[in-house]
Short mmCIF file of C-alpha atoms in Angstrom, two decimals:
data_model
loop_
_atom_site.label_atom_id
_atom_site.label_comp_id
_atom_site.label_asym_id
_atom_site.label_seq_id
_atom_site.Cartn_x
_atom_site.Cartn_y
_atom_site.Cartn_z
CA MET A 241 -32.28 -11.00 70.52
CA ILE A 242 -30.33 -13.55 68.47
CA ASN A 243 -27.95 -11.27 66.60
CA GLN A 244 -27.16 -7.64 65.86
CA ARG A 245 -25.35 -5.90 63.01
CA ARG A 246 -24.35 -2.31 62.35
CA LEU A 247 -24.44 -1.40 58.68
CA GLU A 248 -24.34 2.30 57.87
CA GLY A 249 -25.71 3.56 54.60
CA VAL A 250 -28.33 0.82 54.24
CA ARG A 251 -31.14 2.00 52.01
CA ASP A 252 -33.27 -1.11 52.15
CA ILE A 253 -33.23 -4.66 53.49
CA THR A 254 -35.51 -7.34 52.09
CA SER A 255 -36.03 -11.05 52.50
CA ALA A 256 -34.22 -13.27 49.99
CA ALA A 257 -36.16 -16.50 49.40
CA GLY A 258 -34.27 -19.52 50.73
CA VAL A 259 -31.22 -17.40 51.62
CA GLY A 260 -31.96 -14.88 54.38
CA TRP A 261 -31.82 -11.14 53.73
CA ILE A 262 -30.14 -8.78 51.30
CA ALA A 263 -29.28 -5.17 52.15
CA THR A 264 -28.46 -2.44 49.61
CA GLU A 265 -25.91 0.33 50.13
CA PRO A 266 -26.24 2.75 47.17
CA THR A 267 -23.66 5.24 48.48
CA CYS A 268 -20.88 2.69 47.94
CA ASN A 269 -22.55 0.53 45.22
CA ALA A 270 -22.59 -2.51 47.46
CA VAL A 271 -24.99 -5.20 48.63
CA SER A 272 -24.68 -7.36 51.75
CA LEU A 273 -26.10 -10.87 51.97
CA PHE A 274 -27.11 -12.28 55.37
CA ASP A 275 -28.21 -15.80 56.27
CA HIS A 276 -31.21 -16.68 58.47
CA ASP A 277 -29.12 -16.10 61.62
CA LEU A 278 -28.05 -12.61 60.42
CA GLN A 279 -24.51 -13.80 59.77
CA LEU A 280 -22.85 -11.79 57.00
CA ARG A 281 -22.10 -14.21 54.14
CA ARG A 282 -21.11 -11.85 51.36
CA ARG A 283 -20.58 -8.13 50.76
CA LEU A 284 -20.26 -7.40 47.06
CA ARG A 285 -19.66 -4.38 44.89
CA VAL A 286 -22.09 -4.20 41.98
CA PRO A 287 -21.37 -2.48 38.63
CA LEU A 288 -24.09 0.15 39.15
CA HIS A 289 -23.90 3.85 39.93
CA GLY A 290 -27.50 5.04 40.45
CA PRO A 291 -28.73 6.65 43.69
CA ARG A 292 -31.31 3.87 44.10
CA ILE A 293 -30.31 0.22 44.01
CA ASN A 294 -32.63 -2.76 44.44
CA ALA A 295 -31.39 -6.32 44.65
CA ALA A 296 -32.40 -9.98 44.88
CA ALA A 297 -30.29 -13.04 45.57
CA THR A 298 -29.90 -16.80 45.41
CA ASP A 299 -27.35 -18.91 47.25
CA ARG A 300 -25.04 -18.54 44.20
CA PHE A 301 -25.41 -14.98 42.88
CA VAL A 302 -26.95 -11.52 43.28
CA VAL A 303 -29.00 -9.53 40.76
CA ALA A 304 -29.08 -5.76 41.32
CA GLY A 305 -30.72 -2.93 39.41
CA ASP A 306 -30.57 0.88 39.36
CA ASP A 307 -31.99 3.63 37.12
CA ASN A 308 -29.92 2.49 34.15
CA GLY A 309 -30.13 -1.29 34.14
CA MET A 310 -29.41 -4.59 35.86
CA ALA A 311 -26.40 -6.75 36.56
CA ALA A 312 -25.94 -10.23 37.98
CA VAL A 313 -22.72 -11.02 39.86
CA ASP A 314 -21.56 -14.25 41.45
CA HIS A 315 -20.29 -14.43 45.03
CA THR A 316 -16.78 -13.51 43.92
CA GLY A 317 -18.07 -10.30 42.32
CA LYS A 318 -17.65 -11.56 38.74
CA ILE A 319 -20.31 -10.26 36.34
CA ILE A 320 -22.53 -13.07 35.01
CA TRP A 321 -24.78 -10.93 32.83
CA GLN A 322 -25.69 -7.27 32.45
CA SER A 323 -28.49 -5.41 30.65
CA ALA A 324 -29.86 -1.91 30.14
CA TRP A 325 -33.56 -1.27 30.73
CA ASP A 326 -34.22 -0.35 27.11
CA ARG A 327 -33.62 -4.01 26.21
CA PHE A 328 -36.97 -4.65 27.92
CA ALA A 329 -38.69 -1.63 26.36
CA ASP A 330 -38.81 0.13 29.71
CA ASN A 331 -37.24 3.20 31.27
CA ALA A 332 -36.59 2.96 35.01
CA THR A 333 -35.12 6.46 35.37
CA ASN A 334 -36.09 8.04 38.69
CA ARG A 335 -38.11 4.99 39.63
CA ASP A 336 -37.65 2.13 42.07
CA THR A 337 -37.82 -1.11 40.12
CA THR A 338 -38.35 -3.99 42.51
CA LEU A 339 -36.60 -7.29 41.83
CA HIS A 340 -37.42 -10.71 43.27
CA ILE A 341 -35.96 -14.17 42.66
CA ASP A 342 -38.27 -17.00 43.63
CA ALA A 343 -37.34 -20.48 44.84
CA GLN A 344 -37.36 -21.75 41.23
CA GLY A 345 -34.80 -19.21 40.03
CA VAL A 346 -37.29 -16.95 38.23
CA LEU A 347 -36.44 -13.24 38.36
CA TRP A 348 -39.64 -11.20 38.65
CA ILE A 349 -39.68 -7.53 37.63
CA ARG A 350 -42.46 -4.98 37.50
CA LEU A 351 -41.88 -2.73 34.45
CA ALA A 352 -43.53 0.53 35.47
CA ASP A 353 -43.35 2.46 32.20
CA ALA A 354 -44.45 -0.50 30.09
CA GLN A 355 -47.00 -1.51 32.77
CA GLN A 356 -46.00 -5.15 32.48
CA LEU A 357 -44.88 -8.02 34.67
CA LEU A 358 -41.69 -9.60 33.39
CA ALA A 359 -40.22 -13.04 34.18
CA LEU A 360 -36.54 -13.71 33.43
CA ASP A 361 -34.23 -16.65 33.93
CA ALA A 362 -32.17 -15.26 36.81
CA THR A 363 -29.06 -17.24 35.86
CA SER A 364 -28.82 -15.89 32.31
CA GLY A 365 -31.08 -12.83 32.08
CA ARG A 366 -33.07 -14.53 29.32
CA GLU A 367 -36.66 -13.32 29.01
CA ILE A 368 -39.21 -16.08 29.64
CA HIS A 369 -42.55 -14.29 29.40
CA ARG A 370 -44.31 -10.99 30.12
CA VAL A 371 -47.93 -9.94 30.65
CA PRO A 372 -49.75 -6.59 30.89
CA LEU A 373 -50.06 -5.36 34.48
CA ALA A 374 -51.85 -2.04 34.84
CA GLY A 375 -51.83 -0.13 38.11
CA PRO A 376 -49.51 1.86 40.38
CA GLU A 377 -45.79 2.01 39.67
CA ALA A 378 -44.43 0.49 42.88
CA ALA A 379 -44.65 -3.24 43.54
CA ARG A 380 -43.77 -5.70 46.30
CA PHE A 381 -43.03 -9.39 45.90
CA LEU A 382 -43.63 -11.77 48.81
CA HIS A 383 -42.33 -15.32 49.10
CA ARG A 384 -44.96 -17.97 49.81
CA PRO A 385 -43.63 -20.97 51.78
CA GLY A 386 -43.77 -24.41 50.22
CA ASP A 387 -45.09 -23.34 46.82
CA ALA A 388 -43.89 -22.28 43.39
CA ARG A 389 -46.08 -19.18 43.60
CA THR A 390 -45.10 -15.67 44.75
CA GLY A 391 -47.28 -12.96 46.24
CA LEU A 392 -47.47 -9.66 44.34
CA VAL A 393 -48.96 -6.38 45.52
CA LEU A 394 -49.03 -3.10 43.60
CA SER A 395 -48.39 -0.71 46.41
CA ARG A 396 -50.02 2.40 47.73
CA PRO A 397 -51.15 5.16 47.26
CA TYR A 398 -53.71 3.51 44.96
CA PRO A 399 -55.35 0.34 46.28
CA SER A 400 -54.91 -2.54 43.86
CA PRO A 401 -55.89 -6.18 44.05
CA SER A 402 -53.01 -8.43 45.06
CA ALA A 403 -52.21 -11.65 43.23
CA LEU A 404 -50.35 -14.93 43.29
CA ILE A 405 -47.95 -15.22 40.36
CA SER A 406 -46.15 -18.24 38.95
CA LEU A 407 -44.88 -19.77 35.73
CA VAL A 408 -47.06 -22.48 34.19
CA ASP A 409 -45.59 -24.16 31.09
CA GLY A 410 -43.31 -21.18 30.57
CA ARG A 411 -46.08 -18.58 30.79
CA ILE A 412 -46.98 -16.20 33.60
CA ALA A 413 -50.14 -17.10 35.50
CA LEU A 414 -51.78 -14.52 37.77
CA HIS A 415 -54.38 -15.46 40.36
CA PRO A 416 -56.02 -12.34 41.90
CA LEU A 417 -56.53 -12.38 45.67
CA ASP A 418 -59.40 -10.83 47.58
CA GLY A 419 -58.43 -7.92 49.81
CA PHE A 420 -56.10 -5.06 49.03
CA ASP A 421 -52.46 -4.75 50.11
CA LEU A 422 -50.98 -8.20 50.69
CA ASP A 423 -48.74 -8.29 53.78
CA GLY A 424 -47.61 -11.91 53.58
CA PHE A 425 -48.34 -15.57 54.27
CA ASN A 426 -48.30 -17.70 57.39
CA PRO A 427 -45.45 -20.25 57.71
CA ALA A 428 -47.76 -23.07 56.60
CA GLY A 429 -48.63 -21.08 53.44
CA SER A 430 -52.35 -21.66 53.98
CA HIS A 431 -53.41 -18.16 55.09
CA TYR A 432 -52.58 -14.65 53.97
CA LEU A 433 -52.69 -11.25 55.63
CA THR A 434 -53.95 -7.98 54.10
CA GLU A 435 -54.24 -4.36 55.18
CA ASP A 436 -55.75 -1.34 53.47
CA LEU A 437 -55.50 2.45 53.51
CA GLU A 438 -58.54 2.73 55.78
CA GLY A 439 -56.75 0.79 58.53
CA PHE A 440 -58.44 -2.61 58.21
CA LEU A 441 -56.50 -5.82 58.77
CA SER A 442 -57.71 -9.23 57.63
CA VAL A 443 -56.63 -12.88 57.75
CA ARG A 444 -57.91 -14.96 54.83
CA ASP A 445 -57.80 -18.59 53.77
CA LEU A 446 -55.72 -18.97 50.62
CA ALA A 447 -57.67 -21.91 49.19
CA THR A 448 -61.13 -20.36 49.58
CA GLU A 449 -60.23 -16.66 50.11
CA SER A 450 -62.81 -16.61 52.91
CA VAL A 451 -62.26 -14.08 55.71
CA LEU A 452 -61.10 -15.76 58.93
CA ALA A 453 -60.63 -12.55 60.94
CA TRP A 454 -61.23 -8.90 60.05
CA ARG A 455 -60.80 -5.79 62.22
CA HIS A 456 -59.96 -2.10 62.08
CA ILE A 457 -56.69 -1.42 63.89
CA ASN A 458 -58.44 0.96 66.29
CA ASP A 459 -61.04 -1.71 67.12
CA LEU A 460 -58.70 -4.56 67.98
CA PRO A 461 -59.87 -6.43 71.10
CA GLU A 462 -57.73 -5.49 74.13
CA LEU A 463 -55.91 -2.72 72.25
CA PRO A 464 -53.88 -0.64 74.78
CA SER A 465 -55.60 2.66 75.47
CA ASP A 466 -52.53 4.72 74.56
CA LEU A 467 -52.71 3.33 71.02
CA ALA A 468 -56.26 4.48 70.34
CA GLY A 469 -56.39 6.49 67.11
CA SER A 470 -53.29 4.81 65.66
CA ARG A 471 -52.20 4.07 62.12
CA PHE A 472 -49.97 1.44 60.53
CA THR A 473 -46.29 2.39 60.38
CA ASP A 474 -45.06 -0.79 58.71
CA TRP A 475 -46.22 -3.97 56.99
CA ALA A 476 -47.77 -6.50 59.33
CA THR A 477 -46.30 -10.01 59.28
CA PHE A 478 -47.05 -13.53 60.45
CA LEU A 479 -44.51 -14.63 63.06
CA THR A 480 -46.06 -18.08 63.46
CA ASP A 481 -49.27 -19.69 62.24
CA GLU A 482 -50.88 -18.38 65.45
CA LEU A 483 -49.26 -14.95 65.94
CA ILE A 484 -49.06 -11.73 63.90
CA LEU A 485 -46.72 -8.78 64.51
CA ILE A 486 -47.90 -5.25 63.66
CA SER A 487 -46.43 -1.78 64.13
CA LEU A 488 -48.73 1.08 65.18
CA ARG A 489 -48.16 4.75 65.96
CA PRO A 490 -50.71 7.20 67.41
CA GLU A 491 -51.53 10.10 65.13
CA ASP A 492 -49.40 13.23 65.64
CA SER A 493 -46.76 11.25 67.55
CA PRO A 494 -43.02 11.28 66.73
CA ASP A 495 -41.83 8.69 64.23
CA ASP A 496 -40.02 6.72 66.96
CA ALA A 497 -43.09 6.60 69.22
CA GLY A 498 -44.60 3.55 67.59
CA GLN A 499 -45.09 0.19 69.26
CA HIS A 500 -45.07 -3.39 68.09
CA LEU A 501 -48.02 -5.58 69.05
CA LEU A 502 -48.55 -9.32 68.94
CA LEU A 503 -52.00 -10.30 67.69
CA SER A 504 -53.84 -13.58 67.62
CA ALA A 505 -53.98 -14.84 64.04
CA ARG A 506 -57.39 -16.39 64.83
CA SER A 507 -59.19 -13.33 66.18
CA LEU A 508 -56.79 -10.35 65.80
CA ARG A 509 -57.02 -9.94 69.58
CA CYS A 510 -54.05 -8.09 71.10
CA ARG A 511 -51.90 -10.67 72.81
CA SER A 512 -49.13 -8.40 74.04
CA VAL A 513 -47.18 -5.20 73.58
CA VAL A 514 -43.63 -6.13 72.60
CA ARG A 515 -41.20 -4.43 74.99
CA TYR A 516 -37.66 -4.42 73.65
CA PRO A 517 -34.74 -4.45 76.10
CA ASN A 518 -32.87 -1.29 77.11
CA ASP A 519 -35.66 0.96 75.80
CA LEU A 520 -34.75 0.28 72.18
CA SER A 521 -37.06 1.95 69.69
CA PRO A 522 -38.97 -0.69 67.70
CA GLY A 523 -37.60 0.13 64.25
CA SER A 524 -39.08 -1.06 60.97
CA ILE A 525 -40.06 -4.72 60.58
CA THR A 526 -38.66 -7.13 58.00
CA ALA A 527 -40.18 -10.60 57.86
CA SER A 528 -38.22 -13.82 58.19
CA GLU A 529 -38.81 -17.21 56.57
CA ARG A 530 -38.08 -18.84 59.93
CA PRO A 531 -41.22 -19.08 62.12
CA GLY A 532 -41.06 -16.94 65.25
CA ARG A 533 -38.33 -14.65 63.92
CA TRP A 534 -38.26 -11.12 62.62
CA LEU A 535 -35.75 -8.41 61.83
CA THR A 536 -35.83 -4.78 62.97
CA HIS A 537 -33.97 -2.04 61.12
CA HIS A 538 -33.12 1.24 62.83
CA HIS A 539 -32.46 3.63 59.95
CA LYS A 540 -30.82 6.40 62.01
CA THR A 541 -28.14 4.09 63.41
CA GLY A 542 -28.00 1.52 60.61
CA THR A 543 -28.59 -1.24 63.15
CA LEU A 544 -30.15 -4.58 62.22
CA ARG A 545 -31.42 -6.82 65.02
CA LEU A 546 -32.77 -10.35 64.77
CA TRP A 547 -35.41 -11.47 67.30
CA GLN A 548 -36.89 -14.85 68.18
CA LEU A 549 -40.08 -15.75 70.07
CA GLY A 550 -40.07 -18.65 72.52
CA ASP A 551 -41.34 -22.01 71.26
CA HIS A 552 -43.93 -22.21 74.03
CA LEU A 553 -46.02 -19.34 72.68
CA ASP A 554 -49.33 -20.25 71.08
CA ASP A 555 -52.76 -18.68 70.95
CA GLY A 556 -53.62 -19.42 74.58
CA PRO A 557 -54.03 -16.48 76.95
CA PHE A 558 -51.13 -15.28 79.08
CA PRO A 559 -51.07 -12.24 81.38
CA GLY A 560 -49.15 -9.02 81.05
CA GLN A 561 -46.63 -8.05 78.46
CA LEU A 562 -43.93 -10.04 76.78
CA SER A 563 -40.37 -8.84 77.38
CA LEU A 564 -37.75 -9.89 74.86
CA LEU A 565 -34.44 -10.28 76.73
#
């Protein structure tokens, strides 16, 4: 474990491209910005009052949104720009509207009512372009390393094709991806990971979209017997180009009875059960841009923990389980 933070009232924590992580605290209208080592860099009040706040960040400012609209504030808390949702012909009332700022400073927004994908200039709030985007209301944006493109998945309960999105000459370009729910990209940016409602996990080549490995989670080679009949409890994530982290929980088990497994990215073979020190429950997984790292969030205690795998780990066999001390 590299670092640990206690932050009560956290509703959500997401990766902020090129920055680290951003956590939202709707009960006190605040957001906290962490770097890649989980050091707290900023804690800012935002001029929002809704029960649900989503946020995205750059190294210079934060954009946050609630049911009524959006606001961008700099790292002193000064408002840069502010807008109601009706400016964009959308009504976000009682909905979660996901925000994402990519490495080029483009603010991506899924407008659920209008069923559109919107691209704004994050520094000014100026609209750049929008395109129709039919499908489920909820959306996730995923940073792809070393590229101007961003992963987009329209989330469950209705399976939808995922896509790579980018701006080309000031217009939104969407490139659909084979597979259903996109979980993320490997650190090299060459492969992507998908899962679906039926419990299948796949690794695919981004250039060709060919399937490199494909398995049902209950048919993973060397799956521990006590995890037979399990289901996903969180998004899977690449830890390195060779290793994948997943969270499984047997059916009819308590919510805190899940386990984290390391899988081979080549074959989806179970490499190890991750045993956390001091019998810590695994918590939910948040991906990191740094290879070999991941964040766990324990919602009951508001505890964030940052973990790091050893550099010596690759896809070669090793016996037993891996203890993280």
